[in-house]
PDB file of C-alpha atoms in Angstrom:
ATOM      1  CA  PRO A  18       0.000   0.000   0.000  1.00 72.00           C
ATOM      2  CA  ILE A  19       1.198   3.513  -0.850  1.00 73.00           C
ATOM      3  CA  SER A  20      -0.772   5.378   1.826  1.00 71.00           C
ATOM      4  CA  GLU A  21      -1.724   5.117   5.480  1.00 76.00           C
ATOM      5  CA  TYR A  22      -5.309   4.480   4.352  1.00 75.00           C
ATOM      6  CA  GLY A  23      -4.196   1.439   2.336  1.00 77.00           C
ATOM      7  CA  ARG A  24      -1.946   0.200   5.112  1.00 85.00           C
ATOM      8  CA  SER A  25      -4.757   0.464   7.683  1.00 87.00           C
ATOM      9  CA  LYS A  26      -7.111  -1.501   5.410  1.00 85.00           C
ATOM     10  CA  LEU A  27      -4.519  -4.252   5.021  1.00 87.00           C
ATOM     11  CA  GLN A  28      -3.951  -4.335   8.797  1.00 92.00           C
ATOM     12  CA  ALA A  29      -7.715  -4.643   9.336  1.00 91.00           C
ATOM     13  CA  GLU A  30      -7.936  -7.520   6.834  1.00 88.00           C
ATOM     14  CA  ARG A  31      -5.124  -9.335   8.617  1.00 91.00           C
ATOM     15  CA  ALA A  32      -6.708  -8.759  12.034  1.00 93.00           C
ATOM     16  CA  VAL A  33     -10.041 -10.155  10.811  1.00 90.00           C
ATOM     17  CA  ALA A  34      -8.321 -13.206   9.274  1.00 88.00           C
ATOM     18  CA  THR A  35      -6.424 -13.821  12.522  1.00 90.00           C
ATOM     19  CA  ALA A  36      -9.522 -13.480  14.690  1.00 92.00           C
ATOM     20  CA  CYS A  37     -11.759 -15.518  12.400  1.00 90.00           C
ATOM     21  CA  GLY A  38     -10.001 -17.894  10.030  1.00 84.00           C
ATOM     22  CA  ASP A  39     -13.033 -18.469   7.810  1.00 91.00           C
ATOM     23  CA  SER A  40     -13.772 -14.758   7.364  1.00 93.00           C
ATOM     24  CA  LEU A  41     -14.775 -13.145   4.079  1.00 93.00           C
ATOM     25  CA  VAL A  42     -13.029  -9.969   2.919  1.00 92.00           C
ATOM     26  CA  VAL A  43     -14.104  -8.283  -0.308  1.00 94.00           C
ATOM     27  CA  ARG A  44     -11.899  -5.572  -1.767  1.00 91.00           C
ATOM     28  CA  THR A  45     -13.616  -3.099  -4.061  1.00 91.00           C
ATOM     29  CA  ASN A  46     -13.093   0.416  -5.387  1.00 89.00           C
ATOM     30  CA  VAL A  47     -14.935   3.530  -6.556  1.00 90.00           C
ATOM     31  CA  VAL A  48     -18.327   2.353  -5.312  1.00 91.00           C
ATOM     32  CA  TYR A  49     -21.089   4.439  -6.859  1.00 89.00           C
ATOM     33  CA  SER A  50     -24.866   4.641  -6.945  1.00 85.00           C
ATOM     34  CA  TRP A  51     -27.672   7.176  -6.821  1.00 82.00           C
ATOM     35  CA  LEU A  52     -27.690   8.397  -3.225  1.00 83.00           C
ATOM     36  CA  PRO A  53     -29.054  11.929  -2.735  1.00 82.00           C
ATOM     37  CA  GLY A  54     -26.883  13.732  -0.208  1.00 86.00           C
ATOM     38  CA  GLY A  55     -24.175  11.112  -0.676  1.00 87.00           C
ATOM     39  CA  ASN A  56     -20.574  11.852  -1.561  1.00 91.00           C
ATOM     40  CA  ASN A  57     -19.706   9.034  -3.985  1.00 92.00           C
ATOM     41  CA  PHE A  58     -18.189  10.051  -7.320  1.00 94.00           C
ATOM     42  CA  LEU A  59     -21.474   9.802  -9.221  1.00 91.00           C
ATOM     43  CA  MET A  60     -23.165  12.138  -6.759  1.00 91.00           C
ATOM     44  CA  GLN A  61     -20.231  14.580  -6.841  1.00 94.00           C
ATOM     45  CA  VAL A  62     -20.476  14.768 -10.635  1.00 94.00           C
ATOM     46  CA  VAL A  63     -24.262  15.143 -10.725  1.00 91.00           C
ATOM     47  CA  THR A  64     -24.421  17.626  -7.833  1.00 93.00           C
ATOM     48  CA  ASN A  65     -21.649  19.878  -9.131  1.00 96.00           C
ATOM     49  CA  LEU A  66     -22.605  19.857 -12.807  1.00 95.00           C
ATOM     50  CA  SER A  67     -26.311  20.363 -12.000  1.00 93.00           C
ATOM     51  CA  ALA A  68     -25.367  23.454  -9.987  1.00 95.00           C
ATOM     52  CA  GLY A  69     -23.074  24.746 -12.739  1.00 97.00           C
ATOM     53  CA  ARG A  70     -19.978  24.253 -10.576  1.00 97.00           C
ATOM     54  CA  PRO A  71     -16.790  22.859 -12.103  1.00 98.00           C
ATOM     55  CA  LEU A  72     -15.331  19.657 -10.694  1.00 97.00           C
ATOM     56  CA  ARG A  73     -11.633  18.860 -10.934  1.00 97.00           C
ATOM     57  CA  VAL A  74     -11.204  15.234 -11.971  1.00 97.00           C
ATOM     58  CA  PRO A  75      -7.921  13.358 -12.411  1.00 95.00           C
ATOM     59  CA  VAL A  76      -7.103  12.156 -15.913  1.00 95.00           C
ATOM     60  CA  ASP A  77      -4.304   9.827 -14.824  1.00 95.00           C
ATOM     61  CA  GLN A  78      -6.192   7.642 -12.323  1.00 91.00           C
ATOM     62  CA  TRP A  79      -7.596   4.356 -13.638  1.00 93.00           C
ATOM     63  CA  ASN A  80      -9.942   2.025 -11.772  1.00 91.00           C
ATOM     64  CA  ASN A  81     -12.960  -0.184 -12.318  1.00 89.00           C
ATOM     65  CA  PRO A  82     -15.967   1.603 -10.795  1.00 91.00           C
ATOM     66  CA  THR A  83     -18.278  -0.649  -8.812  1.00 90.00           C
ATOM     67  CA  TYR A  84     -22.047  -0.159  -8.896  1.00 87.00           C
ATOM     68  CA  ALA A  85     -23.251  -0.546  -5.280  1.00 87.00           C
ATOM     69  CA  PRO A  86     -26.213  -2.875  -5.973  1.00 84.00           C
ATOM     70  CA  ASP A  87     -23.910  -5.094  -8.061  1.00 86.00           C
ATOM     71  CA  LEU A  88     -21.510  -5.242  -5.110  1.00 90.00           C
ATOM     72  CA  ALA A  89     -24.414  -6.180  -2.822  1.00 89.00           C
ATOM     73  CA  GLY A  90     -25.355  -8.986  -5.218  1.00 88.00           C
ATOM     74  CA  ALA A  91     -21.747 -10.200  -5.278  1.00 92.00           C
ATOM     75  CA  LEU A  92     -21.639 -10.270  -1.481  1.00 93.00           C
ATOM     76  CA  LEU A  93     -24.835 -12.318  -1.419  1.00 92.00           C
ATOM     77  CA  ASP A  94     -23.390 -14.720  -4.004  1.00 92.00           C
ATOM     78  CA  LEU A  95     -20.294 -15.245  -1.857  1.00 94.00           C
ATOM     79  CA  LEU A  96     -22.241 -15.592   1.390  1.00 93.00           C
ATOM     80  CA  GLU A  97     -24.643 -18.109  -0.178  1.00 92.00           C
ATOM     81  CA  ARG A  98     -21.616 -20.188  -1.164  1.00 94.00           C
ATOM     82  CA  ARG A  99     -20.060 -19.814   2.299  1.00 94.00           C
ATOM     83  CA  ALA A 100     -16.944 -18.395   0.676  1.00 96.00           C
ATOM     84  CA  SER A 101     -14.030 -17.298   2.811  1.00 94.00           C
ATOM     85  CA  GLY A 102     -10.762 -15.529   2.208  1.00 93.00           C
ATOM     86  CA  VAL A 103      -9.992 -12.399   0.209  1.00 92.00           C
ATOM     87  CA  PHE A 104     -11.881 -11.599  -2.987  1.00 94.00           C
ATOM     88  CA  HIS A 105     -11.649  -8.693  -5.399  1.00 92.00           C
ATOM     89  CA  PHE A 106     -14.860  -7.299  -6.854  1.00 94.00           C
ATOM     90  CA  GLY A 107     -15.260  -4.335  -9.171  1.00 90.00           C
ATOM     91  CA  GLY A 108     -16.962  -3.435 -12.395  1.00 87.00           C
ATOM     92  CA  ARG A 109     -15.680  -5.071 -15.581  1.00 84.00           C
ATOM     93  CA  ASP A 110     -14.628  -1.772 -17.184  1.00 84.00           C
ATOM     94  CA  LEU A 111     -11.221  -0.257 -16.373  1.00 87.00           C
ATOM     95  CA  LEU A 112     -11.871   3.463 -16.778  1.00 89.00           C
ATOM     96  CA  GLN A 113      -9.950   6.681 -16.465  1.00 92.00           C
ATOM     97  CA  ARG A 114     -11.663   8.707 -13.718  1.00 93.00           C
ATOM     98  CA  HIS A 115     -12.331  11.663 -16.035  1.00 95.00           C
ATOM     99  CA  ALA A 116     -13.847   9.364 -18.690  1.00 92.00           C
ATOM    100  CA  PHE A 117     -16.131   7.867 -16.039  1.00 91.00           C
ATOM    101  CA  GLY A 118     -17.234  11.373 -15.087  1.00 93.00           C
ATOM    102  CA  LEU A 119     -18.063  12.118 -18.729  1.00 92.00           C
ATOM    103  CA  ARG A 120     -20.158   8.921 -18.914  1.00 88.00           C
ATOM    104  CA  ILE A 121     -22.075  10.006 -15.824  1.00 87.00           C
ATOM    105  CA  ALA A 122     -22.642  13.496 -17.244  1.00 89.00           C
ATOM    106  CA  ALA A 123     -23.935  12.058 -20.523  1.00 85.00           C
ATOM    107  CA  ALA A 124     -26.227   9.598 -18.736  1.00 82.00           C
ATOM    108  CA  PHE A 125     -27.811  12.444 -16.775  1.00 84.00           C
ATOM    109  CA  GLY A 126     -27.977  14.862 -19.704  1.00 85.00           C
ATOM    110  CA  LEU A 127     -25.451  17.220 -18.102  1.00 91.00           C
ATOM    111  CA  ASP A 128     -22.740  19.292 -19.761  1.00 95.00           C
ATOM    112  CA  GLY A 129     -19.495  17.416 -19.154  1.00 96.00           C
ATOM    113  CA  SER A 130     -17.358  20.456 -19.947  1.00 97.00           C
ATOM    114  CA  GLY A 131     -17.580  21.340 -16.248  1.00 97.00           C
ATOM    115  CA  LEU A 132     -15.364  18.327 -15.503  1.00 98.00           C
ATOM    116  CA  VAL A 133     -11.932  19.911 -15.393  1.00 98.00           C
ATOM    117  CA  PRO A 134      -9.189  17.421 -16.323  1.00 97.00           C
ATOM    118  CA  VAL A 135      -6.185  17.602 -13.991  1.00 97.00           C
ATOM    119  CA  THR A 136      -3.369  15.275 -12.992  1.00 95.00           C
ATOM    120  CA  THR A 137      -3.311  13.561  -9.625  1.00 92.00           C
ATOM    121  CA  ALA A 138      -0.352  15.754  -8.652  1.00 92.00           C
ATOM    122  CA  GLU A 139      -2.426  18.875  -9.430  1.00 94.00           C
ATOM    123  CA  MET A 140      -5.213  17.603  -7.159  1.00 87.00           C
ATOM    124  CA  ALA A 141      -2.842  17.997  -4.169  1.00 85.00           C
ATOM    125  CA  GLN A 142      -4.822  15.424  -2.192  1.00 79.00           C
ATOM    126  CA  PRO A 143      -3.645  14.844   1.389  1.00 79.00           C
ATOM    127  CA  ALA A 144      -2.925  11.124   0.825  1.00 76.00           C
ATOM    128  CA  PRO A 145      -1.124   9.551  -2.136  1.00 75.00           C
ATOM    129  CA  ARG A 146      -3.425   7.857  -4.648  1.00 80.00           C
ATOM    130  CA  PRO A 147      -2.545   4.900  -6.859  1.00 81.00           C
ATOM    131  CA  LEU A 148      -2.765   5.726 -10.549  1.00 83.00           C
ATOM    132  CA  ARG A 149      -3.957   2.220 -11.497  1.00 85.00           C
ATOM    133  CA  SER A 150      -6.171   0.580  -8.910  1.00 84.00           C
ATOM    134  CA  GLY A 151      -8.263  -1.751 -11.018  1.00 84.00           C
ATOM    135  CA  LEU A 152      -9.121  -5.102  -9.481  1.00 87.00           C
ATOM    136  CA  LEU A 153      -8.949  -8.473 -11.226  1.00 87.00           C
ATOM    137  CA  THR A 154     -11.895 -10.713 -10.373  1.00 89.00           C
ATOM    138  CA  PRO A 155     -11.177 -14.306 -11.554  1.00 90.00           C
ATOM    139  CA  ARG A 156     -11.423 -15.768  -8.032  1.00 93.00           C
ATOM    140  CA  PHE A 157     -14.843 -14.190  -7.506  1.00 93.00           C
ATOM    141  CA  GLU A 158     -16.001 -15.388 -10.941  1.00 91.00           C
ATOM    142  CA  ALA A 159     -14.838 -18.957 -10.255  1.00 93.00           C
ATOM    143  CA  VAL A 160     -16.513 -19.194  -6.849  1.00 94.00           C
ATOM    144  CA  ALA A 161     -19.700 -17.278  -7.777  1.00 91.00           C
ATOM    145  CA  GLY A 162     -20.060 -19.126 -11.058  1.00 87.00           C
ATOM    146  CA  ARG A 163     -20.660 -15.940 -13.024  1.00 82.00           C
ATOM    147  CA  PHE A 164     -18.762 -13.177 -14.725  1.00 78.00           C
ATOM    148  CA  VAL A 165     -18.605  -9.647 -13.415  1.00 78.00           C
ATOM    149  CA  VAL A 166     -20.962  -7.518 -15.495  1.00 67.00           C
ATOM    150  CA  ALA A 167     -20.038  -4.412 -17.407  1.00 59.00           C
ATOM    151  CA  ALA A 168     -20.825  -1.036 -15.895  1.00 56.00           C
ATOM    152  CA  ALA A 169     -24.470  -0.573 -15.005  1.00 51.00           C
ATOM    153  CA  VAL A 170     -26.699   1.015 -17.575  1.00 44.00           C
ATOM    154  CA  MET A 171     -27.447   4.473 -16.227  1.00 47.00           C
ATOM    155  CA  GLN A 172     -30.623   6.320 -17.019  1.00 44.00           C
ATOM    156  CA  ARG A 173     -31.992   9.519 -15.546  1.00 40.00           C
ATOM    157  CA  ASP A 174     -35.159   7.862 -14.175  1.00 40.00           C
ATOM    158  CA  GLY A 175     -33.561   4.796 -12.656  1.00 46.00           C
ATOM    159  CA  TRP A 176     -30.792   2.277 -12.542  1.00 45.00           C
ATOM    160  CA  TRP A 177     -30.598  -1.276 -13.634  1.00 41.00           C
ATOM    161  CA  TRP A 178     -27.984  -3.748 -14.744  1.00 41.00           C
ATOM    162  CA  SER A 179     -27.286  -4.383 -18.376  1.00 43.00           C
ATOM    163  CA  ASP A 180     -27.818  -8.098 -17.641  1.00 48.00           C
ATOM    164  CA  PRO A 181     -31.588  -8.790 -17.256  1.00 51.00           C
ATOM    165  CA  ALA A 182     -30.995 -12.012 -15.270  1.00 53.00           C
ATOM    166  CA  LEU A 183     -28.995 -10.099 -12.647  1.00 50.00           C
ATOM    167  CA  THR A 184     -31.642  -7.397 -12.546  1.00 50.00           C
ATOM    168  CA  ASP A 185     -34.364  -9.987 -11.849  1.00 54.00           C
ATOM    169  CA  LYS A 186     -32.224 -11.604  -9.155  1.00 54.00           C
ATOM    170  CA  ALA A 187     -31.575  -8.220  -7.515  1.00 50.00           C
ATOM    171  CA  ILE A 188     -35.283  -7.325  -7.548  1.00 51.00           C
ATOM    172  CA  LYS A 189     -36.191 -10.680  -5.953  1.00 57.00           C
ATOM    173  CA  ARG A 190     -33.585 -10.115  -3.235  1.00 55.00           C
ATOM    174  CA  GLY A 191     -34.790  -6.579  -2.584  1.00 52.00           C
ATOM    175  CA  ILE A 192     -31.555  -4.942  -3.743  1.00 46.00           C
ATOM    176  CA  LEU A 193     -33.344  -3.092  -6.544  1.00 46.00           C
ATOM    177  CA  ARG A 194     -36.930  -1.954  -7.004  1.00 47.00           C
ATOM    178  CA  GLU A 195     -38.840  -2.446 -10.210  1.00 46.00           C
ATOM    179  CA  MET A 196     -39.058   0.811 -12.146  1.00 40.00           C
TER     180      MET A 196
END
């Protein structure tokens, strides 16, 4: 890990594994969903662009954004299979953070020109950030018996997965509501 945040997460994982040998740890990144008042990246983009405020977004950070209901479904899949150990779970698409912001803006009919491309160094964030933090998911896919889906299809009036079978499963489990 390159930061204290990363080191503390790793220490917590190790402490959980020591205390409970059959524990389940799921690593993820850039979790997003529609959450009014929330501070995830999607909400930052929508809130700022809707208000006409610019938002500085790094062009040199790459990750695979994770749609929160898809993460919830993945956790249920692993729990149903009584999985243990460390798993990675993230969206299938490895995206540059700025490009992800532009996708969000387009999905919500907002002007993406308010997303100001900057480098991570120009962001002057208090903690170092990895430039490539995408997660590989073959262990999850093998145990869950399914592939990780591509980024969720975003629409202004609602959210649902691009895979209808996963959408139906999520509705039955109460993760999503029918639109």
